PDB file of C-alpha atoms in Angstrom:
ATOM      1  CA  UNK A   1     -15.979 -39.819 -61.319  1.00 45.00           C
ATOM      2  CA  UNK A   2     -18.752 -37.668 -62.232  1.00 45.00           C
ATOM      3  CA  UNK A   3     -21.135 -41.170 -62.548  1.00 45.00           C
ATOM      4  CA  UNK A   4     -20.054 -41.840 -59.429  1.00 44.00           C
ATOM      5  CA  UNK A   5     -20.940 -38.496 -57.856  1.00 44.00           C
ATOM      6  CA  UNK A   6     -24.379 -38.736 -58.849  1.00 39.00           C
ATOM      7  CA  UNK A   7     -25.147 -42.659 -57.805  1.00 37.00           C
ATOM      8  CA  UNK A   8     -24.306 -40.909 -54.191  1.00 35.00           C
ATOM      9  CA  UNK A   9     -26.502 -37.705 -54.341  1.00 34.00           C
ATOM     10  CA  UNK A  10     -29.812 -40.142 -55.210  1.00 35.00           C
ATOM     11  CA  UNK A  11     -28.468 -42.610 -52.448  1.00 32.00           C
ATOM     12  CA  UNK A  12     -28.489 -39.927 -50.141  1.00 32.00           C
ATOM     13  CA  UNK A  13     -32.231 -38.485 -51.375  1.00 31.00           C
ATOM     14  CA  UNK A  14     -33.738 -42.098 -50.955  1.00 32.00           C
ATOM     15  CA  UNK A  15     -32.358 -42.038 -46.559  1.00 33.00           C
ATOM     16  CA  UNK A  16     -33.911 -38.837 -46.449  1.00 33.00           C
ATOM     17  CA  UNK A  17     -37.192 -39.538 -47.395  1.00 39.00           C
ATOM     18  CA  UNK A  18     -38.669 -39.771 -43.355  1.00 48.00           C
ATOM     19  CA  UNK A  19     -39.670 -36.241 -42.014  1.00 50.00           C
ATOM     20  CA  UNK A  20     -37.699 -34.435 -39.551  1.00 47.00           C
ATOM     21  CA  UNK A  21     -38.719 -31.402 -37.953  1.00 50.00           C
ATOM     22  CA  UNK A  22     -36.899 -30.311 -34.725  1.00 71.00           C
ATOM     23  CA  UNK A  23     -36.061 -33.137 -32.701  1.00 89.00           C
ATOM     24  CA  UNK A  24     -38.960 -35.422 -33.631  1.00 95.00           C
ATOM     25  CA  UNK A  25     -38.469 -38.022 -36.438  1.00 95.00           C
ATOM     26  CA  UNK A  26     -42.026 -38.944 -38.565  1.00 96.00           C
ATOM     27  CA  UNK A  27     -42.931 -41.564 -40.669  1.00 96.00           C
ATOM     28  CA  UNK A  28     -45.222 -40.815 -43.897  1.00 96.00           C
ATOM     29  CA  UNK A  29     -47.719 -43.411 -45.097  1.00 94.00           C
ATOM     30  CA  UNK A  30     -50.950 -42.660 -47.205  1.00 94.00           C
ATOM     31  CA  UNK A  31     -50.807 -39.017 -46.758  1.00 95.00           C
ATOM     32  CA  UNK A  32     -50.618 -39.013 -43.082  1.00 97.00           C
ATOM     33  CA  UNK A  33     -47.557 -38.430 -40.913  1.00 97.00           C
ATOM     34  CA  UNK A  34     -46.719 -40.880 -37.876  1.00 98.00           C
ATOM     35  CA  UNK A  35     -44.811 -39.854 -35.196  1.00 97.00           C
ATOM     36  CA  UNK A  36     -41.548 -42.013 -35.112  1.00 97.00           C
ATOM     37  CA  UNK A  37     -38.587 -40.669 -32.777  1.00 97.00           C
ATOM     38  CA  UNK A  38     -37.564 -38.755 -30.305  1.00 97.00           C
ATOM     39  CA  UNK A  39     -33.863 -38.776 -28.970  1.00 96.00           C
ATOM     40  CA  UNK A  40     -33.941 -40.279 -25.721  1.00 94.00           C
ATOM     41  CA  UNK A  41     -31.120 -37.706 -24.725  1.00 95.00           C
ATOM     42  CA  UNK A  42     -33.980 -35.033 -24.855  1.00 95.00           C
ATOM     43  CA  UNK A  43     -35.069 -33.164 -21.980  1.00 95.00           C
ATOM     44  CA  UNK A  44     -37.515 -29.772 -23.359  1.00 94.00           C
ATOM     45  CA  UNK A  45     -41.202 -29.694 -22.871  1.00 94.00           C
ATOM     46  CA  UNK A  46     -42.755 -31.281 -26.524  1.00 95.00           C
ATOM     47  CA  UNK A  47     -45.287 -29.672 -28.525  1.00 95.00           C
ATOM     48  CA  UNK A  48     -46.310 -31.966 -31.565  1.00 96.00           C
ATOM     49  CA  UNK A  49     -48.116 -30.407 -34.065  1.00 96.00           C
ATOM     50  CA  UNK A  50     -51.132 -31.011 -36.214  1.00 97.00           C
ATOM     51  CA  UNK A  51     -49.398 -31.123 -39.323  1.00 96.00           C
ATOM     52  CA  UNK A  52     -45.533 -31.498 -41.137  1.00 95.00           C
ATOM     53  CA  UNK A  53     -44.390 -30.328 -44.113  1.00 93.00           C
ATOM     54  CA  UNK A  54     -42.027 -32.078 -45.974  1.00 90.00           C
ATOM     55  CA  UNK A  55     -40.866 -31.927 -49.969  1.00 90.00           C
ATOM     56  CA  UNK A  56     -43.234 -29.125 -50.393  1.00 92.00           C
ATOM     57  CA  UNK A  57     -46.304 -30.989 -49.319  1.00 95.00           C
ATOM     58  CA  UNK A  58     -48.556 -31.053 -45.667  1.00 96.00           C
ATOM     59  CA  UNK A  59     -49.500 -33.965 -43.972  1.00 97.00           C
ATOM     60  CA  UNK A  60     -51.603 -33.875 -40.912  1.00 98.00           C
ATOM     61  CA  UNK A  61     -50.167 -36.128 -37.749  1.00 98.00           C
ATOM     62  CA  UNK A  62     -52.706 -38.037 -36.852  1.00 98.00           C
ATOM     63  CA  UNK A  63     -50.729 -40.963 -34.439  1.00 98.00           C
ATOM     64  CA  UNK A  64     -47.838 -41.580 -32.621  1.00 98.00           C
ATOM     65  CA  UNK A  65     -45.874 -44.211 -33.229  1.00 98.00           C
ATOM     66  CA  UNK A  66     -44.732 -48.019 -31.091  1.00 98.00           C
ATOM     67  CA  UNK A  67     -42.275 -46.607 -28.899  1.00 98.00           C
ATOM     68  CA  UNK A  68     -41.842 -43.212 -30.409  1.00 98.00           C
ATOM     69  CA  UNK A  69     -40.565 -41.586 -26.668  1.00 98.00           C
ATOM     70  CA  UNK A  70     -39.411 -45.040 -25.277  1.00 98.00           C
ATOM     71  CA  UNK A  71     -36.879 -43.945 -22.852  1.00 97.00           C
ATOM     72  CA  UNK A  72     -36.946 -40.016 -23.063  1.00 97.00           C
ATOM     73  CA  UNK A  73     -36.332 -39.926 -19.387  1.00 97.00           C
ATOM     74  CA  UNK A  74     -35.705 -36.598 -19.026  1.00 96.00           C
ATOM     75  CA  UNK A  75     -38.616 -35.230 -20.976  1.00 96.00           C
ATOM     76  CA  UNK A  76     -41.726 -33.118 -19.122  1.00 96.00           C
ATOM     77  CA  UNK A  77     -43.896 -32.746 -20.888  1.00 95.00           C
ATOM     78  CA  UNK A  78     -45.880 -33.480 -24.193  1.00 96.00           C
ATOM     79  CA  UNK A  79     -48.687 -31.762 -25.817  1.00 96.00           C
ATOM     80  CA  UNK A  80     -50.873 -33.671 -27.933  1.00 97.00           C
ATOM     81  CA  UNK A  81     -52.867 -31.688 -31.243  1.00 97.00           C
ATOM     82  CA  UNK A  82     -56.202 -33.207 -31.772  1.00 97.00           C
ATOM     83  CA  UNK A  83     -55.686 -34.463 -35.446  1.00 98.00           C
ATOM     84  CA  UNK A  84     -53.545 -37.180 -33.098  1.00 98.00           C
ATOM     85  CA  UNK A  85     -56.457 -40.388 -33.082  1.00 98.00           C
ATOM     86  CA  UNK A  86     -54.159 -43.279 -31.959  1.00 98.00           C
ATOM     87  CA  UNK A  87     -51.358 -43.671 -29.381  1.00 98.00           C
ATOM     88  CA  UNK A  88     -48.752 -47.189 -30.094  1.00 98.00           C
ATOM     89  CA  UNK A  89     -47.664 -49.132 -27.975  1.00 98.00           C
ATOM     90  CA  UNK A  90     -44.498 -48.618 -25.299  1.00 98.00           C
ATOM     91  CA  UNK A  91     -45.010 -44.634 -27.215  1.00 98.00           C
ATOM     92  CA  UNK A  92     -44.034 -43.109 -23.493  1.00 98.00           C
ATOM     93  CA  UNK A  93     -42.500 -46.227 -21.814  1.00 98.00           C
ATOM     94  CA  UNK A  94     -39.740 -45.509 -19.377  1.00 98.00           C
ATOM     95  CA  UNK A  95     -40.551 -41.504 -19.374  1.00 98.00           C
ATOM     96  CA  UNK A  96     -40.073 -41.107 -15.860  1.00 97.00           C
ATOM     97  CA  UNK A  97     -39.750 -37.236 -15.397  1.00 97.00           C
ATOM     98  CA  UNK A  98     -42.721 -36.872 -17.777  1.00 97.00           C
ATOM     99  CA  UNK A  99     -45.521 -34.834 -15.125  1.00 94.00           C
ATOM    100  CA  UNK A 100     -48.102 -33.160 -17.878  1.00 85.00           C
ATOM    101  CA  UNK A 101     -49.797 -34.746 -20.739  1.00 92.00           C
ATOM    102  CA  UNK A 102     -53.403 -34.029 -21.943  1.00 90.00           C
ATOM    103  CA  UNK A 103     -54.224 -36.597 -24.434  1.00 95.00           C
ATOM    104  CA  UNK A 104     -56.979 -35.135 -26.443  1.00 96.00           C
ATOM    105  CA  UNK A 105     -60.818 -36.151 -26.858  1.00 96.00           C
ATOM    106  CA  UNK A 106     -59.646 -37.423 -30.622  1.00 97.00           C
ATOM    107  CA  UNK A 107     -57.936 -40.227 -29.760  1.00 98.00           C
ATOM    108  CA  UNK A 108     -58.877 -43.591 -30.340  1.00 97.00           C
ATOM    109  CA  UNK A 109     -56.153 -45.814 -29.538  1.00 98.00           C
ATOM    110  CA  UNK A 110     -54.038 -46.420 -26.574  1.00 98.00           C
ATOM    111  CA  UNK A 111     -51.803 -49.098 -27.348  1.00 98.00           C
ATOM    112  CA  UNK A 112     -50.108 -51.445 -24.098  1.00 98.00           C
ATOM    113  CA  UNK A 113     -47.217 -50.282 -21.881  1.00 98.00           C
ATOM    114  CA  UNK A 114     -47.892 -46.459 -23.720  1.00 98.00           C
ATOM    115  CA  UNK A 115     -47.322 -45.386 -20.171  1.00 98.00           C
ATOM    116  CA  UNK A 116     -45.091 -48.025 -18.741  1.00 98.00           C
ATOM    117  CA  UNK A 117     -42.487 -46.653 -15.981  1.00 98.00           C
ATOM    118  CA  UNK A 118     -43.989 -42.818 -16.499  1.00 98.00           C
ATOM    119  CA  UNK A 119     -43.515 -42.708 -12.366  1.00 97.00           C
ATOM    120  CA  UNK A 120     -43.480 -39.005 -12.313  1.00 97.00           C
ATOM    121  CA  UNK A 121     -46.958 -38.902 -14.038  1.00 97.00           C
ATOM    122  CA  UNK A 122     -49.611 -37.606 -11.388  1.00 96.00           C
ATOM    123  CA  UNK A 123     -53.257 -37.459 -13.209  1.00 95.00           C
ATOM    124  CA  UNK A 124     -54.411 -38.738 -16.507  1.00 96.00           C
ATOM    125  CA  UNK A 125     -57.788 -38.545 -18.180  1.00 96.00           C
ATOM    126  CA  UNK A 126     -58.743 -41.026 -20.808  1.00 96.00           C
ATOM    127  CA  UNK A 127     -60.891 -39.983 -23.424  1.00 94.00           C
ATOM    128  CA  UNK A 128     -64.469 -40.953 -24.428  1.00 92.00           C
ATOM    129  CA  UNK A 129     -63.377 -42.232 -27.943  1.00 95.00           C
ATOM    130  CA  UNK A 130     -61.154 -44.956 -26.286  1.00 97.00           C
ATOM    131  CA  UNK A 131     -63.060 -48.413 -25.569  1.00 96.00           C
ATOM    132  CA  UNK A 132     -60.220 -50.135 -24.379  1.00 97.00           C
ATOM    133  CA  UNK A 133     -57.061 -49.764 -21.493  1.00 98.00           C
ATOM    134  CA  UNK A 134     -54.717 -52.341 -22.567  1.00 98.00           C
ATOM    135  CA  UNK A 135     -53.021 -54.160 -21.261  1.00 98.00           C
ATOM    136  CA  UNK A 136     -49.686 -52.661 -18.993  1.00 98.00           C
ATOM    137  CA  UNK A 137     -50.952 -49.054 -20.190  1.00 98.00           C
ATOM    138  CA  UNK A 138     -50.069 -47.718 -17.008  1.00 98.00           C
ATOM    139  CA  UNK A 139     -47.945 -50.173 -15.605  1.00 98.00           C
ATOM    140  CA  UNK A 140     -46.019 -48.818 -12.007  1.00 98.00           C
ATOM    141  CA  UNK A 141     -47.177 -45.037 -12.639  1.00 98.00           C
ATOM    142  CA  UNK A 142     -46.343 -45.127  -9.242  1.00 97.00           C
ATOM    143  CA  UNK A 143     -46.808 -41.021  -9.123  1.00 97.00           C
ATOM    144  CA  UNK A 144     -50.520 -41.659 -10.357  1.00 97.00           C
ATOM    145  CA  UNK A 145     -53.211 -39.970  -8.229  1.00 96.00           C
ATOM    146  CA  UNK A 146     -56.092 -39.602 -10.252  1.00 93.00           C
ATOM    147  CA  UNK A 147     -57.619 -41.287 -13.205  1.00 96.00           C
ATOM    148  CA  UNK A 148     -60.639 -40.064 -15.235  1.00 96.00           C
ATOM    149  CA  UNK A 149     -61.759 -43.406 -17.315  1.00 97.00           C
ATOM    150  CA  UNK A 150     -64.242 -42.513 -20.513  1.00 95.00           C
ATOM    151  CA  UNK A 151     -67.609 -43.531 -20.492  1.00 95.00           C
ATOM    152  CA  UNK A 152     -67.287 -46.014 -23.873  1.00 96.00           C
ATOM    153  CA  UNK A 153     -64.314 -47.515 -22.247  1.00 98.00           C
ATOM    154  CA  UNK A 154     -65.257 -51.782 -21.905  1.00 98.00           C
ATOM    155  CA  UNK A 155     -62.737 -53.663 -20.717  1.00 98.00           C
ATOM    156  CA  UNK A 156     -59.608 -52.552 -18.100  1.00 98.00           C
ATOM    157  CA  UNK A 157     -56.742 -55.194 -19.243  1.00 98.00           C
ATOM    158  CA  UNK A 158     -54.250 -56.936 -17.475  1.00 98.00           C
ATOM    159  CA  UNK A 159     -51.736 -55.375 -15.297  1.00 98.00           C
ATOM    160  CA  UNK A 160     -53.344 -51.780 -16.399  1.00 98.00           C
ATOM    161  CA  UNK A 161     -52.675 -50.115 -13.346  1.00 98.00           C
ATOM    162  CA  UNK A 162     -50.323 -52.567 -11.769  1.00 98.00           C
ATOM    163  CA  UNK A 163     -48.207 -50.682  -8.878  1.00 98.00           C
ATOM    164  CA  UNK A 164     -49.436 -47.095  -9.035  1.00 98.00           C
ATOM    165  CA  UNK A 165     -48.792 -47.132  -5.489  1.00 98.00           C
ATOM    166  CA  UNK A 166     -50.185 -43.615  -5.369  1.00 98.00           C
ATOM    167  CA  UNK A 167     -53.149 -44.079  -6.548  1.00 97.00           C
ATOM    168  CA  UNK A 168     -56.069 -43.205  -3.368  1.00 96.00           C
ATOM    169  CA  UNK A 169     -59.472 -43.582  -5.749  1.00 95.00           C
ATOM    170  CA  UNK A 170     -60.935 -45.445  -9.017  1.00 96.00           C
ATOM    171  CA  UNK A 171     -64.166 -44.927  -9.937  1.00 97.00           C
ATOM    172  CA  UNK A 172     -64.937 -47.692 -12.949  1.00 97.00           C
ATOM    173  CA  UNK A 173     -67.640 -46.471 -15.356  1.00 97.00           C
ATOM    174  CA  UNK A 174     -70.888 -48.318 -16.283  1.00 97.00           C
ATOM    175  CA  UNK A 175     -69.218 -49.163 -19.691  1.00 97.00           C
ATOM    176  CA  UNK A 176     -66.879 -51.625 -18.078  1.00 98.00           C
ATOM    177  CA  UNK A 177     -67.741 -55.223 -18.576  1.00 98.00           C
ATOM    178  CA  UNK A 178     -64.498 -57.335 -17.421  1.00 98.00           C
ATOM    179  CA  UNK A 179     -61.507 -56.060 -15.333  1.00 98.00           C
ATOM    180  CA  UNK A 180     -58.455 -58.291 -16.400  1.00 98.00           C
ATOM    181  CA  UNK A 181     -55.867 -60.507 -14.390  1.00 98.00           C
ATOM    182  CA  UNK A 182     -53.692 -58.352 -11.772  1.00 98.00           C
ATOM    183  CA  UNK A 183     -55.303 -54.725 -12.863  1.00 98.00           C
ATOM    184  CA  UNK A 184     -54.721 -52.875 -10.259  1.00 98.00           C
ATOM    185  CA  UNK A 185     -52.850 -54.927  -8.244  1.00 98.00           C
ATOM    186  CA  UNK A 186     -50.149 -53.669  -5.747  1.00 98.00           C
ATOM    187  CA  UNK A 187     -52.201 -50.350  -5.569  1.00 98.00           C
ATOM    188  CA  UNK A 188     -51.028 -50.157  -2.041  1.00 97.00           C
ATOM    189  CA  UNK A 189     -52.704 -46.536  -1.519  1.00 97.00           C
ATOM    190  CA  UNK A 190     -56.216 -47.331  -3.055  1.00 97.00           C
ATOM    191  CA  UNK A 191     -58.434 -46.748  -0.204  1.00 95.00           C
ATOM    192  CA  UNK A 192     -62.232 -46.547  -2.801  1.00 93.00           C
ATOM    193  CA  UNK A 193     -63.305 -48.362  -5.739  1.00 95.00           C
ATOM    194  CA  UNK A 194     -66.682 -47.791  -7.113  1.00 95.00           C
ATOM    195  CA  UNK A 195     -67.029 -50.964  -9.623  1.00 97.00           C
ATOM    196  CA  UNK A 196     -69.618 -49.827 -12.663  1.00 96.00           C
ATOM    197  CA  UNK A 197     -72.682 -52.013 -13.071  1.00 96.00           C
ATOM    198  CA  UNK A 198     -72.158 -53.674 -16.348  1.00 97.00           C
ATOM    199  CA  UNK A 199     -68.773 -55.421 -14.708  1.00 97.00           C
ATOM    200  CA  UNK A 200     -69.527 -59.398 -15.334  1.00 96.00           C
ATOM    201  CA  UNK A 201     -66.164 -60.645 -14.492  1.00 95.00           C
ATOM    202  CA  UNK A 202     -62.895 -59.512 -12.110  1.00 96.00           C
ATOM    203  CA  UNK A 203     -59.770 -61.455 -13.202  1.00 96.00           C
ATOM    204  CA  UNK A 204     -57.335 -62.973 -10.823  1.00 96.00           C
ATOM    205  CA  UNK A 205     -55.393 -60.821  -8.381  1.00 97.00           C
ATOM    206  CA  UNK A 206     -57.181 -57.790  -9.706  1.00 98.00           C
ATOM    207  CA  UNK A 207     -57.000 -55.509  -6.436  1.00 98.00           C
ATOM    208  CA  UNK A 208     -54.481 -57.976  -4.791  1.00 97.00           C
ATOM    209  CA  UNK A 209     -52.110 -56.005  -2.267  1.00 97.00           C
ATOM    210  CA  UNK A 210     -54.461 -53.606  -2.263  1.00 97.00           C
ATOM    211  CA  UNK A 211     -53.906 -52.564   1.518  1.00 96.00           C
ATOM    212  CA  UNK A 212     -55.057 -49.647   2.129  1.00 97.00           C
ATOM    213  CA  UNK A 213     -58.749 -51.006   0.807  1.00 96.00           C
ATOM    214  CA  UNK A 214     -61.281 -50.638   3.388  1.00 93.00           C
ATOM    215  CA  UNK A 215     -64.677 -51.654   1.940  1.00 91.00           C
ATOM    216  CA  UNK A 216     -66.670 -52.455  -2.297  1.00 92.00           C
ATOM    217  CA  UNK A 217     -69.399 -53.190  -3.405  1.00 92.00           C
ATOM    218  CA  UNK A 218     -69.748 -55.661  -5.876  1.00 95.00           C
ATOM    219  CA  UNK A 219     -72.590 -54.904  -8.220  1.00 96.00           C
ATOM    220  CA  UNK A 220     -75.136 -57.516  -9.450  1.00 96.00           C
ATOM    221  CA  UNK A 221     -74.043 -57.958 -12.760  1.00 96.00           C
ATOM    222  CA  UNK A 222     -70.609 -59.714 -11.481  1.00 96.00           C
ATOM    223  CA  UNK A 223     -71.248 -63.648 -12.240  1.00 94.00           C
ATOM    224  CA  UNK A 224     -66.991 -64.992 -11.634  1.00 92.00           C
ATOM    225  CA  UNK A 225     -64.024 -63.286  -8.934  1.00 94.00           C
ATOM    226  CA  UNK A 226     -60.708 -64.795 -10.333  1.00 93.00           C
ATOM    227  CA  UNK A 227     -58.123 -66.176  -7.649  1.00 94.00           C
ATOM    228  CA  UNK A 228     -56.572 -63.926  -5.341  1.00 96.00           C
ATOM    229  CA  UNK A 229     -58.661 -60.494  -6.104  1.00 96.00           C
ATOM    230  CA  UNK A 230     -58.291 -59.818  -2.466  1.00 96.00           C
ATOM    231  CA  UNK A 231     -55.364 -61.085  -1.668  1.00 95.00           C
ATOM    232  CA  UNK A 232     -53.584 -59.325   1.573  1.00 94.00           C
ATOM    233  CA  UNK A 233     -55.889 -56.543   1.029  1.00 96.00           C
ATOM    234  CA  UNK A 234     -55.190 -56.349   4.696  1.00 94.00           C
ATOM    235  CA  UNK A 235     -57.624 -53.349   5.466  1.00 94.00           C
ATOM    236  CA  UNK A 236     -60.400 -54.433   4.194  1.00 93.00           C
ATOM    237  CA  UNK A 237     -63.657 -54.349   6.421  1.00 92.00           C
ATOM    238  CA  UNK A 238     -66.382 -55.002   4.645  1.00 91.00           C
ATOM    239  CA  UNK A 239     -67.359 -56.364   1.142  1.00 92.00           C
ATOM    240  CA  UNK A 240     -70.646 -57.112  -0.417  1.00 90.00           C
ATOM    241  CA  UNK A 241     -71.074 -60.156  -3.121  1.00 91.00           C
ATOM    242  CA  UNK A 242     -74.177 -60.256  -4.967  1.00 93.00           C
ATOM    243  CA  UNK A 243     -76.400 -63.051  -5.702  1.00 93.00           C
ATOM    244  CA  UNK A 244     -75.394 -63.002  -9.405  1.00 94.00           C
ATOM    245  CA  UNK A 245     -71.964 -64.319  -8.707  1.00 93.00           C
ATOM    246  CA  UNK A 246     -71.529 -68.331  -9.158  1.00 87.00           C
ATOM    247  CA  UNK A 247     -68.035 -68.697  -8.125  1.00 80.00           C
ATOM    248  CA  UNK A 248     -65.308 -67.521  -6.278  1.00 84.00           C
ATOM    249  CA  UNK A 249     -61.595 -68.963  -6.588  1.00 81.00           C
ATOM    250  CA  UNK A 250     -59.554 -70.664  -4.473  1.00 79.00           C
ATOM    251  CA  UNK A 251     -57.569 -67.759  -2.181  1.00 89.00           C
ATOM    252  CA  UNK A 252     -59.757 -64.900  -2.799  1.00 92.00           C
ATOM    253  CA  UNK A 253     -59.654 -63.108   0.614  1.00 91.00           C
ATOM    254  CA  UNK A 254     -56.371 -64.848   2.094  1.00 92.00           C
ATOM    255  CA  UNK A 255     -54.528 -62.221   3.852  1.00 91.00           C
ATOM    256  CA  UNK A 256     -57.593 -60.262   4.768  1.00 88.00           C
ATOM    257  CA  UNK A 257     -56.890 -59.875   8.254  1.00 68.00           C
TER     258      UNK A 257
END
């Protein structure tokens, strides 16, 4: 019995091994921490810290992990520490009563759908150290007001800002250089776009349904308009295409009435 006793106590010391302080859950690899879990039953503000201690020994957080929130519906808010330089994907998908979270200037990463469904979500600023909005990052924020997009940010991917139906400005920085498929789409609020002037391409149905659209300016270094950017952006009143740009697709302003 005694043999047996002991197989279970270093059983039980091997499932222990992931760090757990409060409610979150982290993962340890190469002597940084990873934030892994939150209960999705969990509905206090969050404050994650810099660093965990576990088995005697610090480790500084320094991302949070695919899906880490996914479907803390009830939580309000999250405060990011700067040691934090990468966010996974889905990490805040489905948060819907989420309304404050300042991601800090040290973050890299923003992985896709990190914001999917986080309807109660009213501003966000993305920082300079990110060069990319994935794809579905903010997909149907539908709370959104205002977006701050960082100046080494290049490419806005597809379905970014599909349905944030709140949304009433976007101002696209000069670091842009291609606006995916569907972006901002469904924006049914957005009433100005400024469109930076490094922008060489605007994927298919990229402000489509915007209605509330009334004029843009397409800058000179656009060469290609995907299919239905404009489609049933019913308010619009005035657009100006540059010389640069060698085609437009098939459906482009249908519904432009």
């Amino acid at each position: 019995m005694k043999t047996k006793r002991f197989i279970l106590l270093v059983i039980m010391a091997v499932f222990t091994l992931p760090a757990i302080s409060d409610v979150l859950q982290y993962r340890i690899e190469d002597g940084h921490a990873t934030v892994d879990y939150c209960p999705n039953w969990y509905s206090e503000s969050v404050e994650i810290p810099s660093e965990i201690e576990s088995n005697g020994k610090k480790y500084p957080v320094t991302s949070i992990g695919r899906s880490a929130f996914h479907s803390c519906s009830k939580l309000p808010s999250v405060t990011i520490p700067n040691s934090v330089t990468s966010i996974g994907s889905a990490a805040f998908r489905g948060c819907s009563s989420l309304t404050s979270i300042d991601i800090p200037n040290s973050v890299q990463i923003i992985g896709d759908e990190a914001f999917w469904g986080c309807s109660g979500l009213t501003a966000i600023c993305i920082p300079e150290c990110v060069t990319s909005i994935e794809s579905e990052t903010f997909y149907e924020c539908s709370g959104l007001t205002s977006v701050n997009i960082g100046n080494l940010v290049t490419s806005i991917g597809t379905f970014a800002f599909y349905n944030c139906s709140s949304l009433t400005s976007i101002d696209i920085p000069n670091s842009v250089l291609t606006i995916g498929k569907s972006a901002f789409e469904n924006c049914s609020s957005l009433t100005s776009v400024i469109i930076g002037n490094s922008v060489t391409s605007i994927g298919s149905r990229a402000f489509c349904g915007c209605s509330s659209l009334r004029n843009i300016d397409i800058p000179n270094s656009v060469q290609t308009i995907g299919e239905e950017v404009f489609y049933y952006c019913s308010g619009l009143t005035s657009i100006t295409i540059p010389n640069s740009v060698t085609s437009i697709e098939k459906s482009t302003f249908i519904g432009c009435i």
